[in-house]
Coordinates of C-alpha atoms and ligand atoms in Angstrom, one line a residue:
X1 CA 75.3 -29.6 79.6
X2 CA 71.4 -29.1 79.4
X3 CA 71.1 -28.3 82.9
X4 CA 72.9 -25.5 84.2
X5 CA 73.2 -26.7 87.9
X6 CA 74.1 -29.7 88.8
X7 CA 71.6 -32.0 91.0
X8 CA 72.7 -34.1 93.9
X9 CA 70.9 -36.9 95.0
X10 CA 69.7 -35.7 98.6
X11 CA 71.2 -37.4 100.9
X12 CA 68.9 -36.5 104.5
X13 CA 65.4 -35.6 104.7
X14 CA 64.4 -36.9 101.1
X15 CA 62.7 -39.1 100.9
X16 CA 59.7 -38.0 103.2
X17 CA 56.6 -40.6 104.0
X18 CA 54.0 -41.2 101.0
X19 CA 57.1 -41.4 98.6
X20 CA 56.4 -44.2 96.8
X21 CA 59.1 -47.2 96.4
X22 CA 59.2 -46.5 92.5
X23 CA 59.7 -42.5 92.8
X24 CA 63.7 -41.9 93.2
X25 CA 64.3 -39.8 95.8
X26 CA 63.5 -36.0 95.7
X27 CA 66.5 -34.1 94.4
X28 CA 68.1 -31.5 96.7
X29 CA 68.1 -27.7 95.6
X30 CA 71.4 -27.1 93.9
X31 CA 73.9 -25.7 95.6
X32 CA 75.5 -25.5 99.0
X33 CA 72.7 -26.2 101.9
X34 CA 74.1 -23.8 104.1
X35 CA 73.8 -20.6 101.6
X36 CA 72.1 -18.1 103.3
X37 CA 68.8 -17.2 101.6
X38 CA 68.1 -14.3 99.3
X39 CA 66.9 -11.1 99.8
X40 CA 64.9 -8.7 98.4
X41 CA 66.6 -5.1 97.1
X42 CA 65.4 -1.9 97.7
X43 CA 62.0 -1.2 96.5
X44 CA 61.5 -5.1 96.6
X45 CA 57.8 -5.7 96.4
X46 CA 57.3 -8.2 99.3
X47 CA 54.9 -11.0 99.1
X48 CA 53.0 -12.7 102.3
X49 CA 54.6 -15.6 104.4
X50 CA 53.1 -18.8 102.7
X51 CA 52.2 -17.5 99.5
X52 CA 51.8 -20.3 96.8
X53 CA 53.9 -19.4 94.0
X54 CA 53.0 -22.4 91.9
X55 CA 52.9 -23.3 88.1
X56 CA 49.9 -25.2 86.3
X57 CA 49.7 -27.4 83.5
X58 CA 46.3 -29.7 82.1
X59 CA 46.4 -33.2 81.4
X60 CA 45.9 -33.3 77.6
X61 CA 48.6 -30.3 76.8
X62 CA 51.1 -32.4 78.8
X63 CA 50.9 -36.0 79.5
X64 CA 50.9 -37.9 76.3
X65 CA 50.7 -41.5 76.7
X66 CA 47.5 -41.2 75.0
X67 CA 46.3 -45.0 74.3
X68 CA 48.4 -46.3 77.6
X69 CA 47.5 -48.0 80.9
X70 CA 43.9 -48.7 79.6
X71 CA 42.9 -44.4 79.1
X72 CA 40.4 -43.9 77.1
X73 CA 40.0 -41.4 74.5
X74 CA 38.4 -37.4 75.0
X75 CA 37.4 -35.0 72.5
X76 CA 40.9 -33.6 72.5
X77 CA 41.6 -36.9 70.9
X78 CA 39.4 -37.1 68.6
X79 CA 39.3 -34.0 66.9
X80 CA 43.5 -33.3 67.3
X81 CA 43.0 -36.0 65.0
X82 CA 40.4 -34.8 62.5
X83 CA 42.2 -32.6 59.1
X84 CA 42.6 -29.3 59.7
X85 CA 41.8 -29.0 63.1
X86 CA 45.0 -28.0 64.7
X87 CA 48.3 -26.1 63.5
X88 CA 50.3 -28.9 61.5
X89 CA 48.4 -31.1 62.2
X90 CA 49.6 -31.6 66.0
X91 CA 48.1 -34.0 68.5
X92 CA 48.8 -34.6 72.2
X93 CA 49.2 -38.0 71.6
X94 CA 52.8 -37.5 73.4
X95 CA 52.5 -33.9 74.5
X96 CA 55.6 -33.4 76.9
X97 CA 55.7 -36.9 77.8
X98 CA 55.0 -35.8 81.4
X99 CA 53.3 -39.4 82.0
X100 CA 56.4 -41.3 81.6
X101 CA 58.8 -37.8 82.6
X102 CA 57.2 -37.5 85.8
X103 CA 60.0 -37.7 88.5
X104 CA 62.1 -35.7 86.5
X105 CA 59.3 -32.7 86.3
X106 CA 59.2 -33.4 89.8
X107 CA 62.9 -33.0 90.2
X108 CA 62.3 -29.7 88.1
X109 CA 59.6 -28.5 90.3
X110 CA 61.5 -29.0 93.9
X111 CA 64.4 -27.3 91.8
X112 CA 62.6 -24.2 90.8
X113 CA 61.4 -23.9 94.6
X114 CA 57.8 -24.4 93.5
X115 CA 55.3 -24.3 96.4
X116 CA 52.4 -25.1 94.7
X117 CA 51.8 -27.5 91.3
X118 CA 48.2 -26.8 89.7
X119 CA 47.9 -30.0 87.2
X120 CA 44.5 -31.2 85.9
X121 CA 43.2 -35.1 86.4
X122 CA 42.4 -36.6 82.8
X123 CA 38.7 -37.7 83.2
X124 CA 39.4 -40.5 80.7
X125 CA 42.7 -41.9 82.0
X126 CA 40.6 -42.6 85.2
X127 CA 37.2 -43.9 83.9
X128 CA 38.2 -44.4 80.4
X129 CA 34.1 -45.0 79.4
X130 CA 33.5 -41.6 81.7
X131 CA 31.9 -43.7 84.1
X132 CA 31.6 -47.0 86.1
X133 CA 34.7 -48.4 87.4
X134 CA 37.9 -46.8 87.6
X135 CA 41.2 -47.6 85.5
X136 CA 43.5 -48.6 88.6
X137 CA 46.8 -47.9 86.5
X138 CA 45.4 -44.5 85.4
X139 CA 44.8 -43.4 88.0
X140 CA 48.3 -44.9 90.1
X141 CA 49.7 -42.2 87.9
X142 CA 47.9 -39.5 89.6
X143 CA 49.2 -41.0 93.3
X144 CA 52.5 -41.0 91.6
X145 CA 52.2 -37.2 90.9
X146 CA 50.4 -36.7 94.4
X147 CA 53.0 -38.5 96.3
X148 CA 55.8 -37.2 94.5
X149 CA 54.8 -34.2 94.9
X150 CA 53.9 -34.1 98.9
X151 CA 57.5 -35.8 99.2
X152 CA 59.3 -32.7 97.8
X153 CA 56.8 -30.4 99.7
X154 CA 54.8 -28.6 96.9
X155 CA 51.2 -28.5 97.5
X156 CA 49.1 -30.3 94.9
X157 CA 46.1 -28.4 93.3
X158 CA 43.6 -30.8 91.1
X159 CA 41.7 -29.3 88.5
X160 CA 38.7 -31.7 87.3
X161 CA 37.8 -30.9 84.3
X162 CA 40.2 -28.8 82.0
X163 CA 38.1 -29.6 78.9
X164 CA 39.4 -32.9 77.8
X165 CA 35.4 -34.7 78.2
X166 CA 35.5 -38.4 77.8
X167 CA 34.5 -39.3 73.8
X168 CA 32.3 -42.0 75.5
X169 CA 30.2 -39.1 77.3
X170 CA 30.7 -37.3 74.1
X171 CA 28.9 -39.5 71.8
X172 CA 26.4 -39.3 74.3
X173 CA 25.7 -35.8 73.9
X174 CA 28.2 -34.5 76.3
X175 CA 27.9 -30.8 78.2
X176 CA 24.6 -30.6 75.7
X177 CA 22.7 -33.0 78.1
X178 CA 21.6 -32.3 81.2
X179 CA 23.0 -35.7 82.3
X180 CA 26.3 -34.8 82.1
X181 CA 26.6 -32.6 85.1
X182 CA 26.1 -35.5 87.4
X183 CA 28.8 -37.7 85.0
X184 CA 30.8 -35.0 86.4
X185 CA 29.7 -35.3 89.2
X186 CA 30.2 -39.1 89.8
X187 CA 33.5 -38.7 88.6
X188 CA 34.7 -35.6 90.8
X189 CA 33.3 -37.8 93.8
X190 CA 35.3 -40.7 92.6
X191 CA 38.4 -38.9 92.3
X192 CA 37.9 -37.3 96.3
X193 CA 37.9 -40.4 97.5
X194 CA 40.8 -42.2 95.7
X195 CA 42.7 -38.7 96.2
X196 CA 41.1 -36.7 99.0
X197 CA 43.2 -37.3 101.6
X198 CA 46.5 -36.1 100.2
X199 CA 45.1 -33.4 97.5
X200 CA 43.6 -30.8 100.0
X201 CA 43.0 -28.3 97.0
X202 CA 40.4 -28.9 94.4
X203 CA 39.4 -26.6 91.4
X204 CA 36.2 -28.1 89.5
X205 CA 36.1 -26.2 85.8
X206 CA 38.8 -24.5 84.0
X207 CA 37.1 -22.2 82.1
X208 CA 33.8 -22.9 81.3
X209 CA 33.7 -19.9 79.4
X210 CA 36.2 -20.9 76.9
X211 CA 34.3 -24.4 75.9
X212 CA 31.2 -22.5 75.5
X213 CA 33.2 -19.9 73.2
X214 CA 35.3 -22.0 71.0
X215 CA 34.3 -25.5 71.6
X216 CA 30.9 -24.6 70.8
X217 CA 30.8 -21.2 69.4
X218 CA 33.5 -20.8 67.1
X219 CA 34.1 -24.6 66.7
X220 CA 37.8 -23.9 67.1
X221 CA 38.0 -26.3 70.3
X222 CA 37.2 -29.6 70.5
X223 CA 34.6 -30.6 70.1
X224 CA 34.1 -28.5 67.3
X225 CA 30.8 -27.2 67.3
X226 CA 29.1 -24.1 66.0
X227 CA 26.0 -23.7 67.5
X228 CA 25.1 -20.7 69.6
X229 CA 22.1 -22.4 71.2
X230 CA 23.9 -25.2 71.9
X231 CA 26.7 -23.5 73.3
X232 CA 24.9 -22.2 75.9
X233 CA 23.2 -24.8 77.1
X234 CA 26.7 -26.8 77.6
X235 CA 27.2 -23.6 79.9
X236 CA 24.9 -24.2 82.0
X237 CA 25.3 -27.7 82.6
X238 CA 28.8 -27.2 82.9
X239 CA 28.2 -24.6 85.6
X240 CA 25.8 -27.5 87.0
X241 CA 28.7 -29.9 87.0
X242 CA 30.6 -27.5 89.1
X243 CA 27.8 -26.8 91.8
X244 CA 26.6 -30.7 91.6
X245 CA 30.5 -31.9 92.2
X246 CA 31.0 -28.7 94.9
X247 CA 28.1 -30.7 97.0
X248 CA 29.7 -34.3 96.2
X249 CA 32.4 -32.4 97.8
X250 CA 31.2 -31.6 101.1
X251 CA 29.1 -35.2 100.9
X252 CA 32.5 -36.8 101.2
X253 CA 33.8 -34.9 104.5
X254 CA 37.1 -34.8 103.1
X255 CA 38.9 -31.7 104.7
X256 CA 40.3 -29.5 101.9
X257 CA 38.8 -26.7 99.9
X258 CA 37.1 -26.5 96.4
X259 CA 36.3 -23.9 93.7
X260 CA 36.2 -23.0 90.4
X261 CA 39.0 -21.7 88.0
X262 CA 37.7 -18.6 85.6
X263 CA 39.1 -16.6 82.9
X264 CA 38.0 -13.2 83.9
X265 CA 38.7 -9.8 82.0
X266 CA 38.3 -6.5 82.9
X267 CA 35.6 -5.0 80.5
X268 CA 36.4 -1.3 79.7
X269 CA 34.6 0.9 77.4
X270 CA 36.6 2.1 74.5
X271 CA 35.9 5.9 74.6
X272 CA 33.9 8.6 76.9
X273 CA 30.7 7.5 75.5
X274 CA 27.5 6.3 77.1
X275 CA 26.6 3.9 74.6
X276 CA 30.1 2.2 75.0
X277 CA 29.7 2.3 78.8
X278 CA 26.6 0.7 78.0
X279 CA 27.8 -2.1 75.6
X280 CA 30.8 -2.8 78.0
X281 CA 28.3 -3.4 80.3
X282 CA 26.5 -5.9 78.3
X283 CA 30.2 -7.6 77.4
X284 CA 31.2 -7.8 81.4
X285 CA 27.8 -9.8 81.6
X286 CA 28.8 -12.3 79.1
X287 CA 32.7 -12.6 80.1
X288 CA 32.4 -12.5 83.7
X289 CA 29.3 -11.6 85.6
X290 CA 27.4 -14.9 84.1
X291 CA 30.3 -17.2 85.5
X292 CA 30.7 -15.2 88.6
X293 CA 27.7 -14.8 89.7
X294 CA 25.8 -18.3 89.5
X295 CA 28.8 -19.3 91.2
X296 CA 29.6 -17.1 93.9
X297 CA 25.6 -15.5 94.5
X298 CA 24.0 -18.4 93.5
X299 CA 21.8 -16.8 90.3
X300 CA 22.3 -15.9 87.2
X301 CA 22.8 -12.0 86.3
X302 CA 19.2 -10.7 85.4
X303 CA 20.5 -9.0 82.4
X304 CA 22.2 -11.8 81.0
X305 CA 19.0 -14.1 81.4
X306 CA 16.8 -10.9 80.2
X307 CA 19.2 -10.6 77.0
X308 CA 18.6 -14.5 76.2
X309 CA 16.2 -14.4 73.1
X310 CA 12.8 -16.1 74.0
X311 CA 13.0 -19.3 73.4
X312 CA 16.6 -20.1 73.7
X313 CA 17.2 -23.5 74.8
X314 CA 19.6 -22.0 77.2
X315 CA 16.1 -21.0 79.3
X316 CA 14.6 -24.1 79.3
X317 CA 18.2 -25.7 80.2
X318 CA 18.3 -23.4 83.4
X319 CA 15.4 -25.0 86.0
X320 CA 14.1 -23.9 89.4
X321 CA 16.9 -24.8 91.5
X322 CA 19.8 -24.9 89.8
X323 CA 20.8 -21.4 90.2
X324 CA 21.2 -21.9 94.0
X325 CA 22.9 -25.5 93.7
X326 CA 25.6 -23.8 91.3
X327 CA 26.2 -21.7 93.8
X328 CA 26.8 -24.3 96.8
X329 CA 29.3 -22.4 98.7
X330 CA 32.9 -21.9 97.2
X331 CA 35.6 -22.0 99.2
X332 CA 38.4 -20.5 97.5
X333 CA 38.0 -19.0 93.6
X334 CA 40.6 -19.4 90.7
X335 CA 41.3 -16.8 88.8
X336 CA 43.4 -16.8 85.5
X337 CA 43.8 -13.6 84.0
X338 CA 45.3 -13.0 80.6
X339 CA 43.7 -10.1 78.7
X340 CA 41.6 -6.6 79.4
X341 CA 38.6 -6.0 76.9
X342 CA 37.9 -2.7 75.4
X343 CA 34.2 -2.5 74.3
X344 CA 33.4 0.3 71.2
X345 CA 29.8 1.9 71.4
X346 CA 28.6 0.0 68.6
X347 CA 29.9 -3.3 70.7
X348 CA 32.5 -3.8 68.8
X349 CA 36.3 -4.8 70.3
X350 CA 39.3 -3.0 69.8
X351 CA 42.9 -3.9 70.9
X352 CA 44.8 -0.7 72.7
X353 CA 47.9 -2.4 74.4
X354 CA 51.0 -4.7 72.5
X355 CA 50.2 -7.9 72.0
X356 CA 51.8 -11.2 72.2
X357 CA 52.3 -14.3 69.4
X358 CA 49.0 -15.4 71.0
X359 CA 47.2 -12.2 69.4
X360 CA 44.5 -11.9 71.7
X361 CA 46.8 -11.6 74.5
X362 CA 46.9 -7.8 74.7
X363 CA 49.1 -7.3 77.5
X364 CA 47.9 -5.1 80.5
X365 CA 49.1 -6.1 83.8
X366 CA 47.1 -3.3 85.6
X367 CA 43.8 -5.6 84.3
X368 CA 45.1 -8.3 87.0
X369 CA 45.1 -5.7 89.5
X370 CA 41.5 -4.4 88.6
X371 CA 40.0 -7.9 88.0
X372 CA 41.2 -9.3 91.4
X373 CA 39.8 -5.7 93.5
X374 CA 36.4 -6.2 91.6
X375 CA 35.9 -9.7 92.5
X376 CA 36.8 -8.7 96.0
X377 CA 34.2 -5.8 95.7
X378 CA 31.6 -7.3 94.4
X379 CA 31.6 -10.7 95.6
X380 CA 33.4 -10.3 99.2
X381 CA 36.2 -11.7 100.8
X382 CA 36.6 -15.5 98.9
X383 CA 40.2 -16.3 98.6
X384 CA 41.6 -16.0 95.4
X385 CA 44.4 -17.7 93.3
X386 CA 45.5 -16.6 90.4
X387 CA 45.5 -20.1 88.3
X388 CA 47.3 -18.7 85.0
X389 CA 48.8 -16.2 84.3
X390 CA 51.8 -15.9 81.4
X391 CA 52.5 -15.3 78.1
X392 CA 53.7 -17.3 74.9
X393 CA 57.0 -15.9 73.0
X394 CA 59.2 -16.9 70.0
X395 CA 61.9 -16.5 72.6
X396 CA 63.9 -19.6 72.7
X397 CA 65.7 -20.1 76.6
X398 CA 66.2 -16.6 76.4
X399 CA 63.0 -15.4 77.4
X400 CA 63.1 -12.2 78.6
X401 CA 60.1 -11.1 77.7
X402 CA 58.2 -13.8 79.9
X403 CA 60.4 -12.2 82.3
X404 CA 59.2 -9.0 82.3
X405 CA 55.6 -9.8 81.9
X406 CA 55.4 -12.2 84.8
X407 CA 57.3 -9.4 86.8
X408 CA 54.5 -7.0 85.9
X409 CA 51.8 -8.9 86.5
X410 CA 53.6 -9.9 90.0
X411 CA 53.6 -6.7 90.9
X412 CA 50.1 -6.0 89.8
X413 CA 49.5 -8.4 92.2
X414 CA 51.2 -7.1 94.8
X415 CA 49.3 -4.5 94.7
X416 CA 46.2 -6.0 95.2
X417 CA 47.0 -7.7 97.9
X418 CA 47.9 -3.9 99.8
X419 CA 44.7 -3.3 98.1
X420 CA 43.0 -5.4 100.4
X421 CA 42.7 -8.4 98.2
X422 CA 43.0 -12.4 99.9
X423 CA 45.2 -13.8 97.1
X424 CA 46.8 -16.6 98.2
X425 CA 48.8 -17.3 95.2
X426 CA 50.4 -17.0 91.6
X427 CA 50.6 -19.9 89.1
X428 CA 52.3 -19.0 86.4
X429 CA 51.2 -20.9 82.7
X430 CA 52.6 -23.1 82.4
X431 CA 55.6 -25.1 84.1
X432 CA 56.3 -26.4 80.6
X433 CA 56.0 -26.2 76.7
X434 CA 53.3 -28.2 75.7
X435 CA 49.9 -28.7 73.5
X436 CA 48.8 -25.3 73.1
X437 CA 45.3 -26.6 71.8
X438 CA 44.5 -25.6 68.3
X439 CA 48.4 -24.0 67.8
X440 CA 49.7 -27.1 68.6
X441 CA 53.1 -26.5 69.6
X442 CA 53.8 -23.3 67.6
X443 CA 52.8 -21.6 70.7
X444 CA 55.7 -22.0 73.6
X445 CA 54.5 -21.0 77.4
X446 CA 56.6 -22.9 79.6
X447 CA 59.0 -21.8 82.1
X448 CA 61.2 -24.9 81.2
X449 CA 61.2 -25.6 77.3
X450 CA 60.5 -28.9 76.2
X451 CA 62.4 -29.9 73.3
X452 CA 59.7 -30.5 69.9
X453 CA 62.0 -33.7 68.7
X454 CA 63.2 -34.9 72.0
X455 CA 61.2 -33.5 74.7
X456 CA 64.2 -33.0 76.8
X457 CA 63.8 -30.4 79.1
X458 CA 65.8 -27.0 79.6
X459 CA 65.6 -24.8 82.1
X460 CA 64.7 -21.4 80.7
X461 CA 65.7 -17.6 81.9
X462 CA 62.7 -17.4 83.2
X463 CA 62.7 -20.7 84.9
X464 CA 65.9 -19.1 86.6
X465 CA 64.4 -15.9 87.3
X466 CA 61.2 -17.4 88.9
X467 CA 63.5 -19.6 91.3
X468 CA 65.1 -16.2 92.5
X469 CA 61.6 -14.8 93.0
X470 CA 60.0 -17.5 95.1
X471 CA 63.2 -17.7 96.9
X472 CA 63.3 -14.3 97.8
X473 CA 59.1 -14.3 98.7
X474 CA 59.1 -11.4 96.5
X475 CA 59.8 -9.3 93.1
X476 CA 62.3 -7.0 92.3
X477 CA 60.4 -4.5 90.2
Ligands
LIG501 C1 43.4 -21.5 78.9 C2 43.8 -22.8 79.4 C3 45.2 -23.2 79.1 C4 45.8 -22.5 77.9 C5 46.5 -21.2 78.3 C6 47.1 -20.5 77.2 O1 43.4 -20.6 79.7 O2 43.2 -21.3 77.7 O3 43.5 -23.0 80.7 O4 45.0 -24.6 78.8 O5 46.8 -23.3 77.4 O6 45.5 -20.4 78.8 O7 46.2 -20.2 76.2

């Protein structure tokens, strides 16, 4: 038997309004409805009422259905399907086959006692050109998701843009042009008001900072450029994007609440020295201080822009203004943390803590704990989320190490929050197995492993061991 409880159909309560007539009802949690509910142990670490323990997942590493329902294709397309650009070979062409799996990852989600679902909208399922008029069976998929998941009571959180641009916008220069932001734009203004009045939670970018460093750096994203100059400017307008669709936002009087999702790591120098304090310094700018601060100050850090070479593009690319528009008030901040940074004096990296398969995921759950109490230190009282956090592991269904990193990390945040710290919630990466970019699917993340021939689904220990945590609003350390 794949599934280790057995679900009943639920008989009261399930099927609640805004279910639509093709979603099956919401399956009840297993077991007996009159179990009392668990406790924490001694030495529990208690989280707040209401916090959002959640899971998040992106369009491209999960839905599939690539050429259906009239989407058209993004960059991921495009160059998962160029030689040599991903492990094997691999494409998300069917990914996890969430498109067509939905009620049952639904069904999985109200199982696991999820409160919170963080998934991305794919920009070209909706406006499969990038623009003009929307694709009314894409996005019916996204009310599917929406409703589905307001009828099993787990808040929906939409991420805009998590990298997969239209090819369309693409050809026409993409994040390089200026134009681009106000594609975005456009399209986030679209989207709030096909969805706004169910999905009260929008995040704009997923990490901006990773397109500019391996979509245009390195070349190891989509779309596969290696151009410093350029890279930069993409940046910016991204950052543009976000401020531009932040004021779409509020143009739209939808209630809700909007931000951005960043990677953030804690920059540390390597040794004693003065010249690696320095050089961590100049590594903080680059990681986290030039996201941060156009978004949450509203300019740009003034050693960042004094480091820029004269006559980088990226200076001509930032104009009066645009400093202040990216930072249109936020209202809430992601934060995904995976990593710390250890900065030599000569600049240089080194690695000081295990690692995972994913070899730059040096594991060091005390970085979650200092990242969150710097944002709060240096940029006020925003709530936070943490958007991602997890880890990737050989580990079949028997993933105890996911376990124990997850718990770790938990409790890092636990701390934080007696720190002081308005996090909100904890989404771990990711609900399932999916497209792990250029690794394809060599890389497994999920809570619930999706089978590589079938893409049935299987509740892993961790899957099990999350349900006990939310269940109990807390983690056993
Ligand atoms: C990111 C992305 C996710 C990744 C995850 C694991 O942070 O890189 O948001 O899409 O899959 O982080 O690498």
């Amino acid at each position: 038997m794949r599934r280790r409880h057995v679900l009943t159909l639920a008989a009261v309560g399930a099927v609640a309004a805004g279910c639509r007539p093709d979603d099956p009802p919401p399956r009840a949690e297993s077991g007996p409805a009159a179990s009392p509910a668990p406790t924490l142990g001694p030495g529990g670490l208690a989280f707040p009422q209401g916090f959002a323990w959640g899971a998040s997942t992106s369009a491209y590493q999960v839905e599939g259905a690539a050429a259906e329902d009239g989407r058209g294709p993004s960059v991921w397309d495009t160059f998962s399907h160029q030689a040599g650009r991903t492990r094997g070979g691999d494409t998300g062409d069917v990914a996890a086959d969430h498109y067509h799996r939905v009620y049952e990852d639904l069904d999985l989600m109200k199982d696991l006692g999820l409160r919170s679902y963080r998934f991305s909208i794919s920009w070209s399922r909706v406006l499969p050109d990038g623009r003009g008029a929307l694709n009314a069976k894409g996005l019916d998929f996204y009310h599917r998701l929406v409703d589905g998941l307001l009828a099993r009571g787990i808040t929906p959180v939409a991420t805009l843009f998590h990298w997969d641009t239209p090819q369309a916008l693409q050809d026409k220069g993409g994040w390089e042009q200026r134009d681009c932001a106000q594609w975005f734009a456009d399209y986030a203004q679209q989207m709030f008001y096909s969805l706004g009045d169910k999905v009260a939670t929008w995040l704009t970018l997923n990490e901006p900072k990773t397109v500019v460093l391996l979509g245009y750096t390195t070349g190891v994203h989509a779309p596969g450029k290696r151009d410093r100059r350029a890279a930069d400017v993409a940046g910016h307008h991204l950052l543009l994007g976000h401020g531009l669709a932040v004021r779409a936002f509020r143009g739209t009087n939808r209630k809700g609440r909007i931000g951005a999702a960043l990677n953030l790591s804690p920059v540390y120098p390597a040794d004693n020295s003065a010249a690696a304090a320095r050089q961590a310094k100049i590594v903080d700018g680059e990681e986290n201080r030039r996201w941060l601060d156009p978004v949450l100050l509203g300019r740009y850090p003034e050693d960042w822009l004094a480091a820029q070479p004269a006559g980088a593009p990226v200076r001509a690319a930032i104009r009066d203004g645009d400093a202040a528009l990216i930072g249109e008030r936020s209202d809430l901040l992601g934060v995904q943390y995976y990593n710390p940074i250890h900065v030599t004096a000569q600049g240089g990296r080194v690695v000081k803590h295990p690692t995972t398969q994913a070899s730059w995921l040096e594991v060091y759950p005390d970085g979650l704990y200092d990242i969150l109490t710097r944002v709060k230190r240096d940029y006020g009282d925003i709530p936070l989320t943490v958007t991602e956090n997890g880890m990737p592991t050989t580990n079949d269904v028997q993933d105890d190490d996911r376990i124990a990193f997850l718990r770790d990390h938990l409790a890092a945040a636990h701390r934080a929050i007696g720190a002081g710290v308005r996090l909100e919630g904890f989404h771990v990466w990711s609900l399932l197995d999916n497209f792990e970019w250029a690794e394809g699917y060599s890389q497994r993340w999920g809570l619930i492993r999706v089978d590589p021939q079938t893409r049935d689904r299987r509740r892993k220990a961790s899957a099990e061991w999350y349900r006990g945590v939310i269940a109990r609003n807390g983690v056993q350390p």
